[in-house]
Structure formats: structure tokens, C-alpha cells
Coordinates of C-alpha atoms in Angstrom, one line a residue:
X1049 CA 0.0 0.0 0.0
X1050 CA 3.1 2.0 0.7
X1051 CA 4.4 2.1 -2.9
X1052 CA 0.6 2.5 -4.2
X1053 CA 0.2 5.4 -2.1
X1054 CA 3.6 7.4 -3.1
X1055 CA 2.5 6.2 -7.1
X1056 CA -0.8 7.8 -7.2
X1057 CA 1.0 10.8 -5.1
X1058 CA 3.7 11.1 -7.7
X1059 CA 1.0 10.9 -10.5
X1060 CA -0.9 13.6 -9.0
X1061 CA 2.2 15.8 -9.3
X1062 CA 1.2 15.4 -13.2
X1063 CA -2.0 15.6 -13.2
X1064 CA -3.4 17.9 -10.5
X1065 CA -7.2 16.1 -10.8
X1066 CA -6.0 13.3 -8.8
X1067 CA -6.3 13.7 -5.4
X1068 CA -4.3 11.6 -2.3
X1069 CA -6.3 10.0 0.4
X1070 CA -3.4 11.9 2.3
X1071 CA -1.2 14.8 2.2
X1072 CA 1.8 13.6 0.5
X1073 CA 5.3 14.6 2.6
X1074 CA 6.4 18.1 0.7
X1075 CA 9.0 17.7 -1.9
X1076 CA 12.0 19.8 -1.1
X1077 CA 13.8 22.4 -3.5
X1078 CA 16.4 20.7 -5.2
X1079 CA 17.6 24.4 -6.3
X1080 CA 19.4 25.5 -3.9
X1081 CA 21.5 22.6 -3.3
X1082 CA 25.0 23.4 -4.6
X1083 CA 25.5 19.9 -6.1
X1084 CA 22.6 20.7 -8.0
X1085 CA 23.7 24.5 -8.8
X1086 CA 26.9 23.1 -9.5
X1087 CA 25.6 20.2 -12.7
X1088 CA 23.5 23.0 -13.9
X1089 CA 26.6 25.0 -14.6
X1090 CA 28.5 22.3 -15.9
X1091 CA 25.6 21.3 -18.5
X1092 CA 25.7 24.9 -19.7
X1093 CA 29.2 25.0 -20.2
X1094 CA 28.9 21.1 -22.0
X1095 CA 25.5 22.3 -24.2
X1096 CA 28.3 25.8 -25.2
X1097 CA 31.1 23.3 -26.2
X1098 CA 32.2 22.6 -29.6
X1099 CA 35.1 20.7 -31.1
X1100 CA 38.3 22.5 -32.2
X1101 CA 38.2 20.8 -35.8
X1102 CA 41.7 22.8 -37.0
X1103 CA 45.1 22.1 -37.3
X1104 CA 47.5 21.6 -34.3
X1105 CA 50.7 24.2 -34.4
X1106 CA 51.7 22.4 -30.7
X1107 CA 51.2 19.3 -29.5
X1108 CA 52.1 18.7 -25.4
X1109 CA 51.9 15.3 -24.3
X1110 CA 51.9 14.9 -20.6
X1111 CA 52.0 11.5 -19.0
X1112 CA 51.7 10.8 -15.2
X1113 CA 53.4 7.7 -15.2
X1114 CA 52.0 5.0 -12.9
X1115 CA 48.5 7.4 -12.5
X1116 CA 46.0 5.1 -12.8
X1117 CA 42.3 6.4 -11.7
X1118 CA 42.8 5.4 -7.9
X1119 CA 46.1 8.1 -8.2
X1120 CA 43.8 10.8 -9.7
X1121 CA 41.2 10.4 -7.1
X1122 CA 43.8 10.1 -3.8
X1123 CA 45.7 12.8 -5.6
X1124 CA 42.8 15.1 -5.8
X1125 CA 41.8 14.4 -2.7
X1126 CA 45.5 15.1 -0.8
X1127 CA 45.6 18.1 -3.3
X1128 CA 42.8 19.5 -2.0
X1129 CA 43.1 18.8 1.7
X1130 CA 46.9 20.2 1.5
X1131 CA 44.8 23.5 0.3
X1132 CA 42.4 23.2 3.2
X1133 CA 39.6 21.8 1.6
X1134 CA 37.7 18.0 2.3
X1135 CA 39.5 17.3 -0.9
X1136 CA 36.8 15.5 -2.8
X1137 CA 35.1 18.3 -4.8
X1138 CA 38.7 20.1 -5.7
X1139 CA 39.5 19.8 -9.1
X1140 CA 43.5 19.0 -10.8
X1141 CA 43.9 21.4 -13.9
X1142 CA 43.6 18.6 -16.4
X1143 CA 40.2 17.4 -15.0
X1144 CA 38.5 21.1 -16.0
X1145 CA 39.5 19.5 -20.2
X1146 CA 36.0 18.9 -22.4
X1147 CA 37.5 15.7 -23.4
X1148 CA 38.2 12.5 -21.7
X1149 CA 38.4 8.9 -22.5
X1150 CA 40.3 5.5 -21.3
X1151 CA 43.2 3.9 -22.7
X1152 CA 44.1 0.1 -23.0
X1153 CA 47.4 -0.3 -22.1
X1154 CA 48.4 -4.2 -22.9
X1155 CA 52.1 -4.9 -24.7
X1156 CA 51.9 -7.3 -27.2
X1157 CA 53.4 -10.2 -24.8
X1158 CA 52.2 -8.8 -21.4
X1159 CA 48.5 -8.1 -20.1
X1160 CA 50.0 -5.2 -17.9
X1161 CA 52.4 -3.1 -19.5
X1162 CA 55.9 -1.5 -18.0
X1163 CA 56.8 2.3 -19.7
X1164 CA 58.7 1.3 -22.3
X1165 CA 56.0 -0.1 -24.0
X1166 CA 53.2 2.4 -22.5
X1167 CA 55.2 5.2 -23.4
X1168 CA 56.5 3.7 -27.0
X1169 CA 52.9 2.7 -28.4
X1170 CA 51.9 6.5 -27.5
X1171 CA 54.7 8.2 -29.4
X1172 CA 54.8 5.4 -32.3
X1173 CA 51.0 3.9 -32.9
X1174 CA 52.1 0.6 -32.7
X1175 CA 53.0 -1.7 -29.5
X1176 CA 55.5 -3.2 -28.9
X1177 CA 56.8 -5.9 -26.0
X1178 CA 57.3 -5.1 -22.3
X1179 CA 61.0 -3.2 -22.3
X1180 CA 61.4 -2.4 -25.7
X1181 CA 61.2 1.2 -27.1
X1182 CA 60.6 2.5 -30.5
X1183 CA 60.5 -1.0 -32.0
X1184 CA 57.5 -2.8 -33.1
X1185 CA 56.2 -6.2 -31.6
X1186 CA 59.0 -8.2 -33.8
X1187 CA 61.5 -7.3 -31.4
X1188 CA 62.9 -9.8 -28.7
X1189 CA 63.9 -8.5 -25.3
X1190 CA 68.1 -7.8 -24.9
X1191 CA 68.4 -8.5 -28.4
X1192 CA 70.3 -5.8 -30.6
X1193 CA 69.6 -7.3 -34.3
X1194 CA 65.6 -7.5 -33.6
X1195 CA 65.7 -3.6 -32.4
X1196 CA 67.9 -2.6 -35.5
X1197 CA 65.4 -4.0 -37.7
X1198 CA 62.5 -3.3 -35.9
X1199 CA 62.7 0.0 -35.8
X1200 CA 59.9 2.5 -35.9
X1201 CA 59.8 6.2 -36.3
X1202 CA 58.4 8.6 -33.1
X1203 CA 56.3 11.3 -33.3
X1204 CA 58.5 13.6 -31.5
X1205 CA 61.4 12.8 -34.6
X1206 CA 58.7 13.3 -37.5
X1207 CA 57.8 16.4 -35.8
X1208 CA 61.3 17.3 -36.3
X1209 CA 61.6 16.0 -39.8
X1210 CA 58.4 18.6 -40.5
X1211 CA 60.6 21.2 -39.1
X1212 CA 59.1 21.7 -35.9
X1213 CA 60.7 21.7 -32.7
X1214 CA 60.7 18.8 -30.3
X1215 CA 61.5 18.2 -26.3
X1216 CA 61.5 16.2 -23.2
X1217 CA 61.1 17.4 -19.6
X1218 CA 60.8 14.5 -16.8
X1219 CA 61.3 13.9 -12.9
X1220 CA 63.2 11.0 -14.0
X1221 CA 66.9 10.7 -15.5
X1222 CA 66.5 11.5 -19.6
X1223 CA 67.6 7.9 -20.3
X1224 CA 64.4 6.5 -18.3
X1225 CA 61.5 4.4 -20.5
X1226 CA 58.9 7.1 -20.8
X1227 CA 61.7 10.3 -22.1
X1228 CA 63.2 7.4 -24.2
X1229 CA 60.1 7.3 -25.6
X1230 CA 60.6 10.4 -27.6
X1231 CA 63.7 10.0 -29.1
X1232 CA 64.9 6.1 -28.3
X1233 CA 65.0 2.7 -30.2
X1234 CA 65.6 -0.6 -28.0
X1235 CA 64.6 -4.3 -27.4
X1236 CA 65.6 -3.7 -24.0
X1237 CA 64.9 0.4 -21.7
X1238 CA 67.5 -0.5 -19.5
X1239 CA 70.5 -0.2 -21.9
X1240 CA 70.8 3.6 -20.6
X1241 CA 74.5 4.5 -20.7
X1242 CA 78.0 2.1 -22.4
X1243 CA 78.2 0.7 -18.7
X1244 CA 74.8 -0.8 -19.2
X1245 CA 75.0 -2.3 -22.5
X1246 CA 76.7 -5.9 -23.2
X1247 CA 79.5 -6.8 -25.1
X1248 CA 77.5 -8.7 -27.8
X1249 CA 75.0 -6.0 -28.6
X1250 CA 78.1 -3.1 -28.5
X1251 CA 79.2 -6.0 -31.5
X1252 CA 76.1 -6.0 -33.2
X1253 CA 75.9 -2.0 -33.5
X1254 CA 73.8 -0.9 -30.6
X1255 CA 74.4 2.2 -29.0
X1256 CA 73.0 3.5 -25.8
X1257 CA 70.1 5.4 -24.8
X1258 CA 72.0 8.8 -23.1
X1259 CA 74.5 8.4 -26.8
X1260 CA 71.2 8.2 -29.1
X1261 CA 69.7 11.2 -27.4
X1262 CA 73.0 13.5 -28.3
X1263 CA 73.7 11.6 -30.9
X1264 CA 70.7 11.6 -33.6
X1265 CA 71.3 13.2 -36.6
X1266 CA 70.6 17.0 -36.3
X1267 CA 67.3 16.8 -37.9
X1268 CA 65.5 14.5 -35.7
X1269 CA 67.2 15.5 -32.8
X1270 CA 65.5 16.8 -29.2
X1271 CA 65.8 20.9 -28.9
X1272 CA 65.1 21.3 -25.5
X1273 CA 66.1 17.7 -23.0
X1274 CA 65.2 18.2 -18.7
X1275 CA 65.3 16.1 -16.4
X1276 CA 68.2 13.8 -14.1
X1277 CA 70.9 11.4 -15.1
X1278 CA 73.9 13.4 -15.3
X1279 CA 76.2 10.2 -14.3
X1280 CA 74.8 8.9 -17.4
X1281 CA 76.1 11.2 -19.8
X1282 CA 79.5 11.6 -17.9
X1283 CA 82.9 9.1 -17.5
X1284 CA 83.4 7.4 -14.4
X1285 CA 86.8 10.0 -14.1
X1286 CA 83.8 12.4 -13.3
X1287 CA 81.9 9.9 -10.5
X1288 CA 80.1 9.5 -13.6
X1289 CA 78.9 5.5 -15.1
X1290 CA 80.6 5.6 -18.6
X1291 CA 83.0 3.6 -18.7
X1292 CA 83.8 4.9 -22.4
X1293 CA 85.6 8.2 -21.2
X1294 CA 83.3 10.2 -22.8
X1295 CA 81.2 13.7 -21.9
X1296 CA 78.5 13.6 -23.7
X1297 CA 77.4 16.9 -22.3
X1298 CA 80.4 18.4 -23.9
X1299 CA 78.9 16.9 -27.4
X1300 CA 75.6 18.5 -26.9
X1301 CA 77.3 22.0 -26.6
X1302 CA 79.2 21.4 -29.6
X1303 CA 75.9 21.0 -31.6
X1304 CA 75.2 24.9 -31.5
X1305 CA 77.1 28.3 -30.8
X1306 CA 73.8 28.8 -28.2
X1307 CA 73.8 25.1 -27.1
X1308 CA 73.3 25.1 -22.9
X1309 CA 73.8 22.7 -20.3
X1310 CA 72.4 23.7 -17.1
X1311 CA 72.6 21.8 -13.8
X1312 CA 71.0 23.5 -11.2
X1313 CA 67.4 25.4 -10.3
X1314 CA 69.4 28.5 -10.0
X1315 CA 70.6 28.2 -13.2
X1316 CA 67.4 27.5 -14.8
X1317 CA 65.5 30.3 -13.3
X1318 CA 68.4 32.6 -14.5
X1319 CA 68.0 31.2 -17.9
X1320 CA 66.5 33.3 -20.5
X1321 CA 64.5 30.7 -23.2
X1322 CA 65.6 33.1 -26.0
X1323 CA 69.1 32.8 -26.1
X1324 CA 69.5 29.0 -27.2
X1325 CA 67.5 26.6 -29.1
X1326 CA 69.3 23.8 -27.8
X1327 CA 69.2 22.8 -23.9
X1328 CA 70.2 20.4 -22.0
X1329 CA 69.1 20.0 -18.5
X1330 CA 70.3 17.5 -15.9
X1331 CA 69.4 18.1 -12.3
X1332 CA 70.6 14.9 -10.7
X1333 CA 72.6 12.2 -11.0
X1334 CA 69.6 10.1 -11.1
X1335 CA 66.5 10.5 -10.7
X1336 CA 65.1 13.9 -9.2
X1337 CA 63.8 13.6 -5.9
X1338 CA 60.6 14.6 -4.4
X1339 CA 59.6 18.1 -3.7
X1340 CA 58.3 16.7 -0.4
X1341 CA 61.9 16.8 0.4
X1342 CA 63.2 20.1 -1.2
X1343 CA 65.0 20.9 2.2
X1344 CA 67.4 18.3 1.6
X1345 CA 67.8 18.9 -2.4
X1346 CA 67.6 22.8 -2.6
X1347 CA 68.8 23.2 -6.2
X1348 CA 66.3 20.6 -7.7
X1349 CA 63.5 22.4 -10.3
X1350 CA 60.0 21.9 -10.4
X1351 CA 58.2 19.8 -13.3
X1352 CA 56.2 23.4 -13.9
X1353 CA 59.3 25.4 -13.7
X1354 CA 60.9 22.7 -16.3
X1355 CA 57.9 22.9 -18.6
X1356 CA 57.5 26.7 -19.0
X1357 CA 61.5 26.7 -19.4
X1358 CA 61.3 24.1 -22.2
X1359 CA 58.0 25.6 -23.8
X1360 CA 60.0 29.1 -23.9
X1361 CA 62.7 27.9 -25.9
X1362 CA 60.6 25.6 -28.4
X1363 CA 57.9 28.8 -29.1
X1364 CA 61.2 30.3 -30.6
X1365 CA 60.1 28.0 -33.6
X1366 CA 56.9 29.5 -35.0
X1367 CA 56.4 26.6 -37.2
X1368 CA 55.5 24.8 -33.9
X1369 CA 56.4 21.8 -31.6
X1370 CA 56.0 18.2 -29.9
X1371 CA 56.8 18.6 -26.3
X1372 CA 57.0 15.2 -24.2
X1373 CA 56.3 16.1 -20.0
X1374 CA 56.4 13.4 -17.7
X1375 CA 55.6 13.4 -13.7
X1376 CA 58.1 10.0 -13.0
X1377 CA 57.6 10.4 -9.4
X1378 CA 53.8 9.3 -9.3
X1379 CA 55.3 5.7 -10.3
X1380 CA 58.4 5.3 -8.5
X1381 CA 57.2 6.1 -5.2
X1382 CA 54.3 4.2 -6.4
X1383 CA 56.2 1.4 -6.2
X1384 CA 58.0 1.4 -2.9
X1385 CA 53.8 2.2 -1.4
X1386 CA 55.1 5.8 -0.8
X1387 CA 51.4 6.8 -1.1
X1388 CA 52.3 10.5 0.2
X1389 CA 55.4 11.1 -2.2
X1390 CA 53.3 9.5 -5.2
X1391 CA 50.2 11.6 -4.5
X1392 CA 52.1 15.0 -4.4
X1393 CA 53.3 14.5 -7.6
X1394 CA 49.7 14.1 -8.9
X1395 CA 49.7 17.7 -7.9
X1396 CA 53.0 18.4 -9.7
X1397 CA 51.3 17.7 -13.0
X1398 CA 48.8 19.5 -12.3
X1399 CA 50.5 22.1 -11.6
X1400 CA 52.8 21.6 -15.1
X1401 CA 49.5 21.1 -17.0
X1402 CA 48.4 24.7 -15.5
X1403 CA 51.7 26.5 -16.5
X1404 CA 51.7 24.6 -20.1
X1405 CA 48.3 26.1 -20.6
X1406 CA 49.8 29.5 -19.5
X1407 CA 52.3 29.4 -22.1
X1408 CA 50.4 28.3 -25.0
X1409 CA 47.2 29.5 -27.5
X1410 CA 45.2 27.1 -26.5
X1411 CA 42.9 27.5 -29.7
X1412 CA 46.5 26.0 -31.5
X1413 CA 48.0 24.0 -28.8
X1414 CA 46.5 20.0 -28.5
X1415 CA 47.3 19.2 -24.8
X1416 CA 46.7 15.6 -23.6
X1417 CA 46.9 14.0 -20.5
X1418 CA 47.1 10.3 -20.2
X1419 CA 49.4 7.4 -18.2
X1420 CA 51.6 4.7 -19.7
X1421 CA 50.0 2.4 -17.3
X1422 CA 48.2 2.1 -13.6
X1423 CA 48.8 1.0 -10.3
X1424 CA 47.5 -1.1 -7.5
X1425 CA 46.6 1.7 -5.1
X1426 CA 43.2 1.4 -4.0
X1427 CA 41.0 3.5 -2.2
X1428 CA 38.0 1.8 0.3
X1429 CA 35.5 2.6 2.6
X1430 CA 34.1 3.8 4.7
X1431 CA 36.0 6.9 5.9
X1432 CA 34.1 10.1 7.0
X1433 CA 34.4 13.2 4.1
X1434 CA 37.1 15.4 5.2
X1435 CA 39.7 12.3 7.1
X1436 CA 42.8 12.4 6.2
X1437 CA 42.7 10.6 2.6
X1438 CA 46.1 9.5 4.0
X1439 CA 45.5 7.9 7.0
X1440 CA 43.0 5.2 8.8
X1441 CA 39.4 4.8 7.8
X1442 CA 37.4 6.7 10.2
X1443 CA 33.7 7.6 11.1
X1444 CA 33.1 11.1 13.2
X1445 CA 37.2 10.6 14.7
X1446 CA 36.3 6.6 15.6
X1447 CA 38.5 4.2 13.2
X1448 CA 36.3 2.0 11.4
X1449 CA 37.4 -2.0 12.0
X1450 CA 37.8 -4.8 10.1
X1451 CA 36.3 -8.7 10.5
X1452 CA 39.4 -9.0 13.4
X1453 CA 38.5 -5.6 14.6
X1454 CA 41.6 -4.1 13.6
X1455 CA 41.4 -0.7 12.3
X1456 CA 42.2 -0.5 8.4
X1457 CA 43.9 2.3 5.9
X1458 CA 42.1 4.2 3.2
X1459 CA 44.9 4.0 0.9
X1460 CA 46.5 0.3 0.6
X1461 CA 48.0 -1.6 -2.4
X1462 CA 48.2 -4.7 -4.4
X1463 CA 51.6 -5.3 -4.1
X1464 CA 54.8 -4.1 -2.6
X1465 CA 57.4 -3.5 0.3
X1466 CA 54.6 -2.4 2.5
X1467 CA 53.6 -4.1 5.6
X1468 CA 51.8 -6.8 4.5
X1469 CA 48.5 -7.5 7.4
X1470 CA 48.6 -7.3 10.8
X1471 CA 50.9 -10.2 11.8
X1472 CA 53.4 -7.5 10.3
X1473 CA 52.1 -4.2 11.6
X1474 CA 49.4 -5.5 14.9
X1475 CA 48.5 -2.1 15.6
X1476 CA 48.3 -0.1 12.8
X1477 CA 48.0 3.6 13.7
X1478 CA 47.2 7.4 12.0
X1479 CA 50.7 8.3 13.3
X1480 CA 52.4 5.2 11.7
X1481 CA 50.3 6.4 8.1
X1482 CA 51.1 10.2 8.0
X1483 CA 54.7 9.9 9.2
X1484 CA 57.1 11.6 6.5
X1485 CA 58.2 8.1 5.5
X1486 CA 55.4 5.8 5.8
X1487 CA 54.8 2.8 4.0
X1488 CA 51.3 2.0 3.0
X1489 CA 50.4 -1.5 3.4
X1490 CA 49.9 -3.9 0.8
X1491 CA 48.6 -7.2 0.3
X1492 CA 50.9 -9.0 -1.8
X1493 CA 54.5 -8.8 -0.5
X1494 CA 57.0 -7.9 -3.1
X1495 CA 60.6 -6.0 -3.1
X1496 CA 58.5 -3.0 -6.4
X1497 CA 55.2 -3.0 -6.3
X1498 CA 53.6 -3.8 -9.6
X1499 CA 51.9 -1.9 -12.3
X1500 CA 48.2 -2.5 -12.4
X1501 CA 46.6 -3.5 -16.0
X1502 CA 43.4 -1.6 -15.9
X1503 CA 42.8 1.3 -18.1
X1504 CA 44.0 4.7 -17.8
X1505 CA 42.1 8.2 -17.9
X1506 CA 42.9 10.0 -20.7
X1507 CA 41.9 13.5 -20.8
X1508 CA 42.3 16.5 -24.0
X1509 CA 41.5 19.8 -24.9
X1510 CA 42.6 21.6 -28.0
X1511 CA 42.6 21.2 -31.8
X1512 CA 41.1 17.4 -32.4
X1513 CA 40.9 16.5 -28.8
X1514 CA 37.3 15.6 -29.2
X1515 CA 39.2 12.8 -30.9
X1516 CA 40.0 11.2 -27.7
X1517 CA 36.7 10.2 -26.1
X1518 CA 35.4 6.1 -25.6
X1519 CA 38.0 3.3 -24.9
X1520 CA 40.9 3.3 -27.6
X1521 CA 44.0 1.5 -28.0
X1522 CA 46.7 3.4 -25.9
X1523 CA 48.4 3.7 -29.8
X1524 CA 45.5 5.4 -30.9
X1525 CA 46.5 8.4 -29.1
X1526 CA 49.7 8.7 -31.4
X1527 CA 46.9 9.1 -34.8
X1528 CA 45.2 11.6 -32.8
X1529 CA 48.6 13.6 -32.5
X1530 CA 49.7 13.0 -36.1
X1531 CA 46.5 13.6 -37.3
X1532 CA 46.5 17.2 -35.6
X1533 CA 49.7 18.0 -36.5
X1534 CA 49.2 16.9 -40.2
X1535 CA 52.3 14.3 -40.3
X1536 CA 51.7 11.3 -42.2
X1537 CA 51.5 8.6 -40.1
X1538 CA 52.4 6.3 -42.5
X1539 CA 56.2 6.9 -42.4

């Protein structure tokens, strides 16, 4: 009788004639509600939107490696919180684009992908196996003749070839998977520097990563290159890992009369973007560290501060340019369950992707932000709106327990070096979870967490970024890019 009484209610709502046998409970005004206020202004911005149909002059390709949906969320949540907020409703700068899809990430031996490939079907449009870079799925893994002859162009070196500029910025060394992916060609990411690679691929004619990146003939090679692996590009005389002798920073300087190399923040804030069209940026040794820790690395650059830098010097070109930005950090802190150092760097891209937009027309400039892959961060219940997002599930201050009434995290993982239940870590505790070096616990005990194989949030704005909407092939994204730019994909 219930449901009969609230039906013929409801249908008197519609037609006035029919009367209740009671008063019906009053409906309440759904138009003050700010959620409500709130869709109503996002509908009117959708119902205003239409699609930037024209040619691409830029292209900036920004990939938070490791940034699965869980990382977006948790990120915008910390971001938000670290602003004062409850987090949830705060929005990242890429999430305000028209344009969003999901990306499948699979290699072409592997259902979960590792950067090389992520990174390599992006800048190429086709995959390739797990490791390999700039190489179709012919290659074999640590095998120098399958990479020679498997080699496929990048996006970043036909942009070149068009006469457009081309760079790399990354908070990882330059030699790492994803940067590689601009300019590299390898069965096998990890042969970085001549220490790295074996005897019997030297023989066959391979060369390594940091000596292909200075290396490549002047008119596919990288303008602008930021990020860390200095020891990489310098002899062991220099407490460098060549074992060759060589500087190859002194070769990049000999490329150009402007050529730069620049090692420090304070050299790259006192850098002026007009005077070279060739620079060469290496922050670190290895990979930069975390801005969470700044105090301890004072002279290490922000991923924004890189970007505008390296979008400065390409703009000199005004035929246009292929820039390649990378937030590393989100993965390799990802990866020891470092769930505070791999959040804030969620916020780092964000905060690139805000400065890129700065610098650039963005009725010319196709901006895209996508992953190479995920991780296995996840993100459960039931925690009050407004608790730390990193810290215990709680309810009004009270943890919320498990089946063995121990209390539980909000963030945990799949995988990793974390503490792995409570024979490990019996009293689990919000101190132990916000502590500046805290391990989030994971399930599966393992030395590197490992990459997750669901699909990735892609999101566009820009000429053709309607392009990028649905579920599509993470090589897709590279016809979308071509496509705006005008190259030919076909070569």
C-alpha cells in the first residue's frame, strides 16, 4: 500500500485532478542545493562546447606515469586537503578538459604493460613488448639485431623531420622508458649508458640510450632535454657511469654556438629561453627527488618550472612543436607504497599542466593528459568526508574496524614493500600512516610494487581532442597527435 500510495501521489504531481487520500510529505527544492547548482553550470558549459576541428601548431603530451584512476582520485583528494579543503570536490587542472576517454594499455606479450612499451605505443601507434622502445612487436627482449630492424619512427622525430621543434622534460633521469620514448630505439629500456650495455649488442651495432639522445642526426634531434641522469652522460673520471671516457654533455654543446647545459634550479631560473635553441638539463645524478623533500635537495626544479623553461625555448620555432612532460615520481614512489610522495606528484602535474596552458594559445595547442599504465593503489570505505585521505578509515574521529577488529587504511596496495597485514604491523596507527616516511600496506608482499593492467584516464583539450573520447588503443593516441599536427602517419 506504501508504494501504491507514493505512485498515485507522484502521479498527482502530473495531473493535478488526482487527489491523495493523504497529504503527501512536501518535496524539497532541489535548487538550492549546490551539487545541483553546480551540474547545472557544468551542463551549460557542455550544451556551449564545440570541437576545435583545425590544425594543431603544438602538441604537449603529458603522462603521469604509474597514474591510474585510484592516483587521480587520492591525488585530488590530498591536493585538495593540503589547500584546506575536504579534498573531494577540488579539481586537478587537467580534469577542468572537455575531453576525456580510457586507454588500453596491454604490450603485445604482457596483459600489464611496463613504460617502455606504454610510453613507445603512445609516441609510435604501434605496440611493442614489455622493455622495448621504439621497436615494433618483432623485437625480442636484450636482443640488438631484432631492435635494429625493428625500428619504428616517433612522433617527437617526425615532428622534427616537418621542421618543428621537439622536447622532453621529466622527474626522472632523460635515459628513463617514458623520455626514451621520444627519441629512443631498443629491445631492452634499461640499456641507458655504455656501462649498461653488453659486449654482444656493442658487436652488433647498438648504441646506448644517453649516446642516441645526443647523438641523432641533427634533424631529428631533441631541442630542448630536462630532467636527471647526469652520471649517465659523464665518464666514471667524473663519479660518472661511462666507462667509455666520454662527456657527452660536452657533445651536446658542440651541436650549436647557443647550445646550454644547465645543472642546477638556479641556473634554470636565471636562464632566458631566448638565447639557445638547444638545452640540455640534468638536475641529478639520477632520478630527481621529491619536492616533499626540497630541504634536503635545494637546487632541484620543479616539473612546472621545467615545462614553461622548455615551452619558452621551443615557441622560438613558429612553425610549432612536440613537447613530451612526464611526472616520473607518481610511479616510482608508487612502487616502494610511498602513497604521500606518489600523491604530491599528482599535484605536480597538475601544476605543469596549468603552467603549459599559461604558455600556449590554447585555440593552437592540442594538450593531452594520459598514463603509460596504472597502479595497485586502492581507495575503500568507509571513511568520513574530510579524514585524512592519507590515514585510517574513520567515522566522526572513531577508526572504522575490520572482521578482526583491527582498524584499516584508506589507501592500501596490491603489491609491494609495504607491511603486508597485521601479523606484520598489529597495531596499525594514523601516526604510523602520516609519518614523513610511511609505507602503505599492501597485500601481496614484493621487493617494487607492480603496475596495475586496468585502463588509464585519458583527458584533451585543444585542436582534435574531441578525438580522444570512448575506450581506444593506448596507440590510438599517437593518430590523434599525427592527425593534428598533419604528419603522415604512415612513415
Amino acid at each position: 500500500m506504501r508504494n501504491l500510495f507514493y505512485g498515485l501521489c507522484a502521479a498527482a504531481l502530473i495531473l493535478p485532478s488526482l487527489a491523495c487520500a493523504q497529504s503527501a510529505p512536501p518535496l524539497k527544492d532541489k535548487a538550492q542545493n549546490v551539487y545541483f547548482i553546480d551540474g547545472k553550470a557544468s551542463l551549460n558549459e557542455a550544451l556551449k562546447r564545440v570541437p576545435n576541428v583545425g590544425h594543431a601548431k603544438n602538441v604537449i603530451l603529458f603522462i603521469g606515469d604509474g597514474m591510474g584512476v585510484n592516483s587521480v582520485t587520492a591525488g585530488r583528494i590530498l591536493a585538495g586537503q593540503t589547500h584546506g579543503e575536504i579534498g573531494t570536490t577540488y579539481r586537478l587542472a587537467f580534469e577542468a578538459f572537455p575531453y576525456t576517454g580510457l586507454s588500453k594499455t596491454y604490450s603485445t606479450d604482457d596483459y600489464v604493460t611496463d613504460s617502455a612499451n606504454g610510453i613507445s605505443a603512445i609516441t609510435t601507434g604501434v605496440k611493442t613488448i614489455n622493455g622495448a622502445l621504439g621497436v615494433d612487436g618483432t623485437a625480442k627482449r636484450k636482443d640488438c639485431p631484432s631492435g635494429l630492424s625493428g625500428r619504428v619512427i616517433t612522433i617527437a622525430e617526425q615532428a622534427r623531420l616537418m621542421g618543428l621543434s621537439a622536447g622532453v622534460v621529466t622527474t626522472s633521469g632523460v635515459t628513463d622508458a617514458t623520455p626514451a620514448g621520444a627519441y629512443g630505439h631498443t629491445t631492452t629500456r634499461g640499456w641507458r649508458s655504455d656501462s649498461e650495455l653488453p659486449a654482444d649488442a656493442i658487436k652488433a651495432g647498438c648504441i646506448d640510450l644517453a649516446r642516441q639522445m645526443v647523438e641523432a642526426p641533427a634533424n631529428v634531434r631533441m631541442n630542448v632535454v630536462m630532467g636527471g641522469d647526469l652520471a649517465r652522460f659523464t665518464p666514471e673520471s667524473q663519479k660518472g657511469r661511462r666507462k667509455d671516457g666520454r662527456d657527452l654533455t660536452k657533445a651536446w654543446l658542440k651541436q650549436s654556438p647557443t647550445a646550454r647545459l644547465l645543472r642546477t634550479e638556479t641556473e634554470l631560473k636565471a636562464f632566458d629561453p631566448q638565447s639557445s635553441d638547444h638545452v640540455l638539463g640534468l638536475f641529478a645524478a639520477g632520478d630527481l627527488p621529491s619536492p616533499i623533500d626540497k630541504a634536503q635537495n635545494p637546487e632541484t626544479p620543479a616539473l612546472a618550472d621545467m615545462t614553461s623553461a622548455a615551452i619558452g625555448v621551443l615557441k622560438r620555432n613558429t612553425k610549432g612543436f612536440f613537447l613530451l612532460v612526464e611526472s616520473a615520481s607518481i610511479d616510482k614512489w608508487h612502487h616502494v607504497n610511498d602513497a604521500k610522495r606518489a600523491l604530491r606528484d599528482v599535484e605536480e602535474l597538475s601544476k605543469a599542466v596549468a603552467a603549459a596552458r599559461a604558455a600556449t594559445n590554447p585555440e593552437e595547442t592540442l594538450i593531452i593528459v594520459t598514463a603509460d599504465h596504472s597502479h595497485g593503489l586502492t581507495q575503500s570505505g568507509y571513511s568520513s568526508l574530510g579524514e585524512p585521505i592519507l590515514g585510517l578509515a574513520r567515522v566522526e574521529g572513531e577508526n572504522v574496524l575490520d572482521d578482526h577488529k583491527h582498524p584499516y587504511a584508506v589507501l592500501n596496495y596490491a603489491t609491494g614493500p609495504g607491511d603486508h597485514g597485521h601479523e606484520d604491523d598489529p597495531e596499525l596507527t594514523q601516526d604510523k600512516l602520516t609519518a614523513p616516511d610511511a609505507k602503505h600496506p599492501s597485500l601481496i608482499p614484493m621487493s617494487s610494487a607492480a603496475h596495475g593492467g586496468e585502463d588509464v584516464p585519458v583527458y584533451a583539450t585543444g585542436p582534435q581532442a574531441h578525438l580522444l573520447t570512448g575506450v581506444m588503443e593506448s596507440s590510438y593516441i599517437y593518430q590523434v597527435m599525427a592527425h593534428a599536427l598533419g604528419i603522415d602517419g604512415e612513415k
